[in-house]
Amino acid sequence: MKKSDKMPKNTQNPYEEANLFSKLSYWWLHNLIQTGLKKEITEDDIYPAAKSHKSSEISKTFNKHWENEKKKSQPSFLNVIFKACGLSVLTFGFIGTSVKSLSRIVRPLFLGGLILYYTPTTDNSSNDISLGQAYIYATGIVLTTLLPLFLFHPMQLFYFETSMKIKVACTTLIYEKILRMSVCTVTDGINGQAANLLSNDIATFDYATCFLQELWVGPVEAILMGYFIYKEIGYHGLVGIGVMVTFIPFQAWIGKMSANIRLRTALRTDKRIKYMNEIIQGVQTVKMYALENIFGKHVNEIRTKELNAIKKSFFIKATLLSFHVLPQVAIFVSFVMYAYLSEDPITAKKAFIVIAYFNALRQSLIDFWPLAISSVAEGYVSCTRIEKFLLLDESKEKFNAIDPKINGFSNEIDSKKKTQKRITSKIVENDPKIVFKEATAYWVRDQKSQIAIKNIDMKLVGNQLVTIVGAVGSGKSSFLQTILGELELDYGSVDINGTLSYCSQEPWIFDASVKSNIIFNEVFDEERYQNILHICALEPDLAKLQYGDETIVGEQGTMLSGGQKARINLARTIYKKADIYLLDDPLSALDVNVGKFIFKNCIQKFLKNKLCVLVTHQMQYLSQAHHIIVMQMGGNVAIHGTYEKILSDPLLSKYIAVVSSSINTGEQTDHIEHDEQSNEKKKHDTSYNVVENNNNNSVSEINVKHTDNLVENVHERENNLMLEESTNVGSENRTQQPEKEGQSSGSVNINVYLGYFK
């Protein structure tokens, strides 16, 4: 993918070299803050990621621990997180939390001593507090207030930094898991499940990391502060603490319920995303048969169940917030009992110390402790879901293979004979080759009826054009998937010598320029790139764009037609230097003339010194192929060989006619664009004529005799889907920048604050 030519001004993160004071005071950010005072902060002003924050380093550590964990009988992803980050979180978290707790415990004692100094003495009592001691108490109050203040934000930064590493590692592991999974193991809804894990589940690690220490802080502070309350007002204070402690089991039960609701919500979200993906994939059928209301009703039912689970989680949070009144009730009960049952008066010192302790208990025992329970529980649920996803099978579970040579599939093969051997190596001095040895594969594991290819035994060697034809569902794409290794073998082997480049049947375009989509991650070669544009018939399309090949395409850019996407997809495949090219029906979405031009110039000429395997439904190209493979239903190869060999068999000649008929009737949707153009074409007396389309733009059509001059004389009708505003072809600025998100700047009006306080 193309990187930006403009490098950021900051090449190093100042946090890496910051001292302790700079980290505690955030002084390392002062340059960025000064920049923000002078102008709007842009992407170039942001510091680059620290070395310890780079995904490559983080994922490397987690991958190492996860690979070791998978060797156990019961692997746990929680152990991986603990090994990678647990020690630092527990160590630094314990130190920081201990300092904070100690400050909250000692501060009321300093406050009591200072109040005692200002308390007027009577004839029978004296406070015995000197001025020096009063200064010490005052200094203690200041220090115990400032110390947690200085530690709070650095500790929060440390917690969020740790959770960021966990999230980055989880994201990497999930993506790598998806890439390793074969097409046989990718079940319906797997993409939705992965999206839910990446968008919702990993977000729970933020709160789980921040509130982890609060699990032990609440009970420990309750014990210590209860002791000091007991010293001030005796057992009467313990009654108030008992009022607060009584609700702890209820809070624990709520935390467990919160975890269950979180799991239920995640499962229902997975179901909704899976259902929506199925609807989107079949939206044409839904619209064709007017099934919108029926499917909409089902979606509403699923969404309602999901919202009910979300509502329950908010009810739980509201219940936890209602516990904030407990400290005031506890204080009231304690002082009422002390006033009626104790002979000692309530002094200012006792009142302030006890109230301060109860308020501190409110934070640790009422606010943070229940939140810690629910957050850690939700984090544990998310961790379990990620673990379950990472442990999904990456390959098919091998069932007892059936001998494909025997009719009826009655005899089983010895399990020792089964193999998944697949050798891929690049030997420059030898010709590329693909060798199938009795290869048999099933699409769906444990379902022998779902056969993909059956007993294929052939050898493709040298630089030649191999075409694969067959009826719909006969196994043409499965043939290529087996070569790629995406479809695992249940029997036999496939040996491959040479590097591969694959063009999928469904074009894939990402949000970037046309040039970036073609080059992808290869090294840019100007001469090869321009040649690719020509042989893939992309030059007329780029000529109509204001920014040429720098035009942004994809969901966030210029809309492309199906034919344009197919040609860019093909150009990306051809641009990569490989020994073997696998092309899965790249000509189906193209105009007849454009298809002929690409077949002649790209497939025949440009790839003449390569081993090219072409899946096609265009029977007119068979005579120009060196080797033809005819697939039949059930994944069998009916015959393979030269074109003359195919025609020599009268039965197979008739079979090819049947295949052509099946393609014409079964794959009309793949040729809608071509059919529409064919119906609109008119007879021409000259080599090409200029006709007016609906948008009054001139479109050149060319006679078949002049196919070699197609790029110069033909502008396909699909080009009209380009942006109408792209008319300034001669613009000096030939680089289109992605549309930036809007940003507002300025001061907040005083009326906003007045409206807020109202």
PDB file of N, CA and C in Angstrom, residues 174-209:
ATOM      1  N   ILE A 174      -6.461 -11.798  16.031  1.00  0.00           N
ATOM      2  CA  ILE A 174      -7.728 -12.114  15.363  1.00  0.00           C
ATOM      3  C   ILE A 174      -7.571 -12.028  13.844  1.00  0.00           C
ATOM      4  N   TYR A 175      -6.910 -10.975  13.361  1.00  0.00           N
ATOM      5  CA  TYR A 175      -6.698 -10.846  11.922  1.00  0.00           C
ATOM      6  C   TYR A 175      -5.830 -11.987  11.383  1.00  0.00           C
ATOM      7  N   GLU A 176      -4.764 -12.305  12.088  1.00  0.00           N
ATOM      8  CA  GLU A 176      -3.903 -13.391  11.639  1.00  0.00           C
ATOM      9  C   GLU A 176      -4.636 -14.727  11.675  1.00  0.00           C
ATOM     10  N   LYS A 177      -5.518 -14.882  12.654  1.00  0.00           N
ATOM     11  CA  LYS A 177      -6.311 -16.106  12.720  1.00  0.00           C
ATOM     12  C   LYS A 177      -7.213 -16.231  11.499  1.00  0.00           C
ATOM     13  N   ILE A 178      -7.863 -15.138  11.123  1.00  0.00           N
ATOM     14  CA  ILE A 178      -8.742 -15.163   9.947  1.00  0.00           C
ATOM     15  C   ILE A 178      -7.958 -15.496   8.687  1.00  0.00           C
ATOM     16  N   LEU A 179      -6.734 -14.943   8.566  1.00  0.00           N
ATOM     17  CA  LEU A 179      -5.925 -15.197   7.387  1.00  0.00           C
ATOM     18  C   LEU A 179      -5.455 -16.652   7.332  1.00  0.00           C
ATOM     19  N   ARG A 180      -5.258 -17.261   8.483  1.00  0.00           N
ATOM     20  CA  ARG A 180      -4.800 -18.656   8.501  1.00  0.00           C
ATOM     21  C   ARG A 180      -5.927 -19.649   8.266  1.00  0.00           C
ATOM     22  N   MET A 181      -7.156 -19.232   8.525  1.00  0.00           N
ATOM     23  CA  MET A 181      -8.287 -20.149   8.365  1.00  0.00           C
ATOM     24  C   MET A 181      -8.559 -20.404   6.885  1.00  0.00           C
ATOM     25  N   SER A 182      -8.730 -21.658   6.556  1.00  0.00           N
ATOM     26  CA  SER A 182      -9.057 -22.007   5.179  1.00  0.00           C
ATOM     27  C   SER A 182     -10.534 -21.738   4.919  1.00  0.00           C
ATOM     28  N   VAL A 183     -10.880 -21.726   3.637  1.00  0.00           N
ATOM     29  CA  VAL A 183     -12.266 -21.451   3.270  1.00  0.00           C
ATOM     30  C   VAL A 183     -13.195 -22.541   3.774  1.00  0.00           C
ATOM     31  N   CYS A 184     -12.663 -23.723   4.065  1.00  0.00           N
ATOM     32  CA  CYS A 184     -13.494 -24.818   4.555  1.00  0.00           C
ATOM     33  C   CYS A 184     -13.938 -24.594   5.994  1.00  0.00           C
ATOM     34  N   THR A 185     -13.157 -23.864   6.755  1.00  0.00           N
ATOM     35  CA  THR A 185     -13.465 -23.662   8.162  1.00  0.00           C
ATOM     36  C   THR A 185     -14.154 -22.344   8.432  1.00  0.00           C
ATOM     37  N   VAL A 186     -14.249 -21.483   7.433  1.00  0.00           N
ATOM     38  CA  VAL A 186     -14.923 -20.192   7.607  1.00  0.00           C
ATOM     39  C   VAL A 186     -16.418 -20.424   7.506  1.00  0.00           C
ATOM     40  N   THR A 187     -17.096 -20.421   8.630  1.00  0.00           N
ATOM     41  CA  THR A 187     -18.525 -20.668   8.677  1.00  0.00           C
ATOM     42  C   THR A 187     -19.294 -19.366   8.498  1.00  0.00           C
ATOM     43  N   ASP A 188     -20.603 -19.481   8.330  1.00  0.00           N
ATOM     44  CA  ASP A 188     -21.449 -18.296   8.207  1.00  0.00           C
ATOM     45  C   ASP A 188     -21.394 -17.474   9.494  1.00  0.00           C
ATOM     46  N   GLY A 189     -21.233 -16.191   9.342  1.00  0.00           N
ATOM     47  CA  GLY A 189     -21.214 -15.313  10.497  1.00  0.00           C
ATOM     48  C   GLY A 189     -19.852 -15.128  11.116  1.00  0.00           C
ATOM     49  N   ILE A 190     -18.814 -15.759  10.555  1.00  0.00           N
ATOM     50  CA  ILE A 190     -17.493 -15.632  11.167  1.00  0.00           C
ATOM     51  C   ILE A 190     -16.975 -14.209  11.047  1.00  0.00           C
ATOM     52  N   ASN A 191     -17.307 -13.533   9.932  1.00  0.00           N
ATOM     53  CA  ASN A 191     -16.880 -12.146   9.764  1.00  0.00           C
ATOM     54  C   ASN A 191     -17.584 -11.230  10.761  1.00  0.00           C
ATOM     55  N   GLY A 192     -18.881 -11.469  10.963  1.00  0.00           N
ATOM     56  CA  GLY A 192     -19.611 -10.679  11.947  1.00  0.00           C
ATOM     57  C   GLY A 192     -19.107 -10.909  13.354  1.00  0.00           C
ATOM     58  N   GLN A 193     -18.764 -12.153  13.665  1.00  0.00           N
ATOM     59  CA  GLN A 193     -18.224 -12.454  14.986  1.00  0.00           C
ATOM     60  C   GLN A 193     -16.896 -11.752  15.200  1.00  0.00           C
ATOM     61  N   ALA A 194     -16.033 -11.783  14.189  1.00  0.00           N
ATOM     62  CA  ALA A 194     -14.747 -11.097  14.296  1.00  0.00           C
ATOM     63  C   ALA A 194     -14.934  -9.589  14.439  1.00  0.00           C
ATOM     64  N   ALA A 195     -15.878  -9.028  13.687  1.00  0.00           N
ATOM     65  CA  ALA A 195     -16.141  -7.591  13.787  1.00  0.00           C
ATOM     66  C   ALA A 195     -16.645  -7.226  15.178  1.00  0.00           C
ATOM     67  N   ASN A 196     -17.477  -8.069  15.762  1.00  0.00           N
ATOM     68  CA  ASN A 196     -17.981  -7.815  17.112  1.00  0.00           C
ATOM     69  C   ASN A 196     -16.863  -7.895  18.144  1.00  0.00           C
ATOM     70  N   LEU A 197     -15.960  -8.843  17.970  1.00  0.00           N
ATOM     71  CA  LEU A 197     -14.824  -8.944  18.887  1.00  0.00           C
ATOM     72  C   LEU A 197     -13.938  -7.706  18.804  1.00  0.00           C
ATOM     73  N   LEU A 198     -13.717  -7.223  17.585  1.00  0.00           N
ATOM     74  CA  LEU A 198     -12.819  -6.082  17.395  1.00  0.00           C
ATOM     75  C   LEU A 198     -13.452  -4.768  17.823  1.00  0.00           C
ATOM     76  N   SER A 199     -14.761  -4.647  17.692  1.00  0.00           N
ATOM     77  CA  SER A 199     -15.413  -3.369  17.987  1.00  0.00           C
ATOM     78  C   SER A 199     -15.933  -3.279  19.413  1.00  0.00           C
ATOM     79  N   ASN A 200     -16.358  -4.398  19.989  1.00  0.00           N
ATOM     80  CA  ASN A 200     -16.990  -4.355  21.308  1.00  0.00           C
ATOM     81  C   ASN A 200     -16.178  -5.059  22.396  1.00  0.00           C
ATOM     82  N   ASP A 201     -15.768  -6.288  22.135  1.00  0.00           N
ATOM     83  CA  ASP A 201     -15.148  -7.082  23.196  1.00  0.00           C
ATOM     84  C   ASP A 201     -13.808  -6.517  23.663  1.00  0.00           C
ATOM     85  N   ILE A 202     -12.956  -6.146  22.727  1.00  0.00           N
ATOM     86  CA  ILE A 202     -11.642  -5.663  23.149  1.00  0.00           C
ATOM     87  C   ILE A 202     -11.737  -4.313  23.860  1.00  0.00           C
ATOM     88  N   ALA A 203     -12.846  -3.591  23.679  1.00  0.00           N
ATOM     89  CA  ALA A 203     -13.013  -2.308  24.372  1.00  0.00           C
ATOM     90  C   ALA A 203     -13.182  -2.493  25.876  1.00  0.00           C
ATOM     91  N   THR A 204     -13.615  -3.676  26.303  1.00  0.00           N
ATOM     92  CA  THR A 204     -13.810  -3.908  27.737  1.00  0.00           C
ATOM     93  C   THR A 204     -12.499  -3.974  28.498  1.00  0.00           C
ATOM     94  N   PHE A 205     -11.376  -4.149  27.793  1.00  0.00           N
ATOM     95  CA  PHE A 205     -10.087  -4.235  28.476  1.00  0.00           C
ATOM     96  C   PHE A 205      -9.658  -2.890  29.068  1.00  0.00           C
ATOM     97  N   ASP A 206     -10.201  -1.782  28.549  1.00  0.00           N
ATOM     98  CA  ASP A 206      -9.876  -0.466  29.104  1.00  0.00           C
ATOM     99  C   ASP A 206     -10.284  -0.378  30.566  1.00  0.00           C
ATOM    100  N   TYR A 207     -11.550  -0.622  30.847  1.00  0.00           N
ATOM    101  CA  TYR A 207     -12.049  -0.527  32.230  1.00  0.00           C
ATOM    102  C   TYR A 207     -11.539  -1.680  33.086  1.00  0.00           C
ATOM    103  N   ALA A 208     -11.400  -2.853  32.499  1.00  0.00           N
ATOM    104  CA  ALA A 208     -10.909  -3.991  33.277  1.00  0.00           C
ATOM    105  C   ALA A 208      -9.499  -3.738  33.791  1.00  0.00           C
ATOM    106  N   THR A 209      -8.659  -3.120  32.982  1.00  0.00           N
ATOM    107  CA  THR A 209      -7.288  -2.819  33.406  1.00  0.00           C
ATOM    108  C   THR A 209      -7.266  -1.698  34.429  1.00  0.00           C
TER     109      THR A 209
END
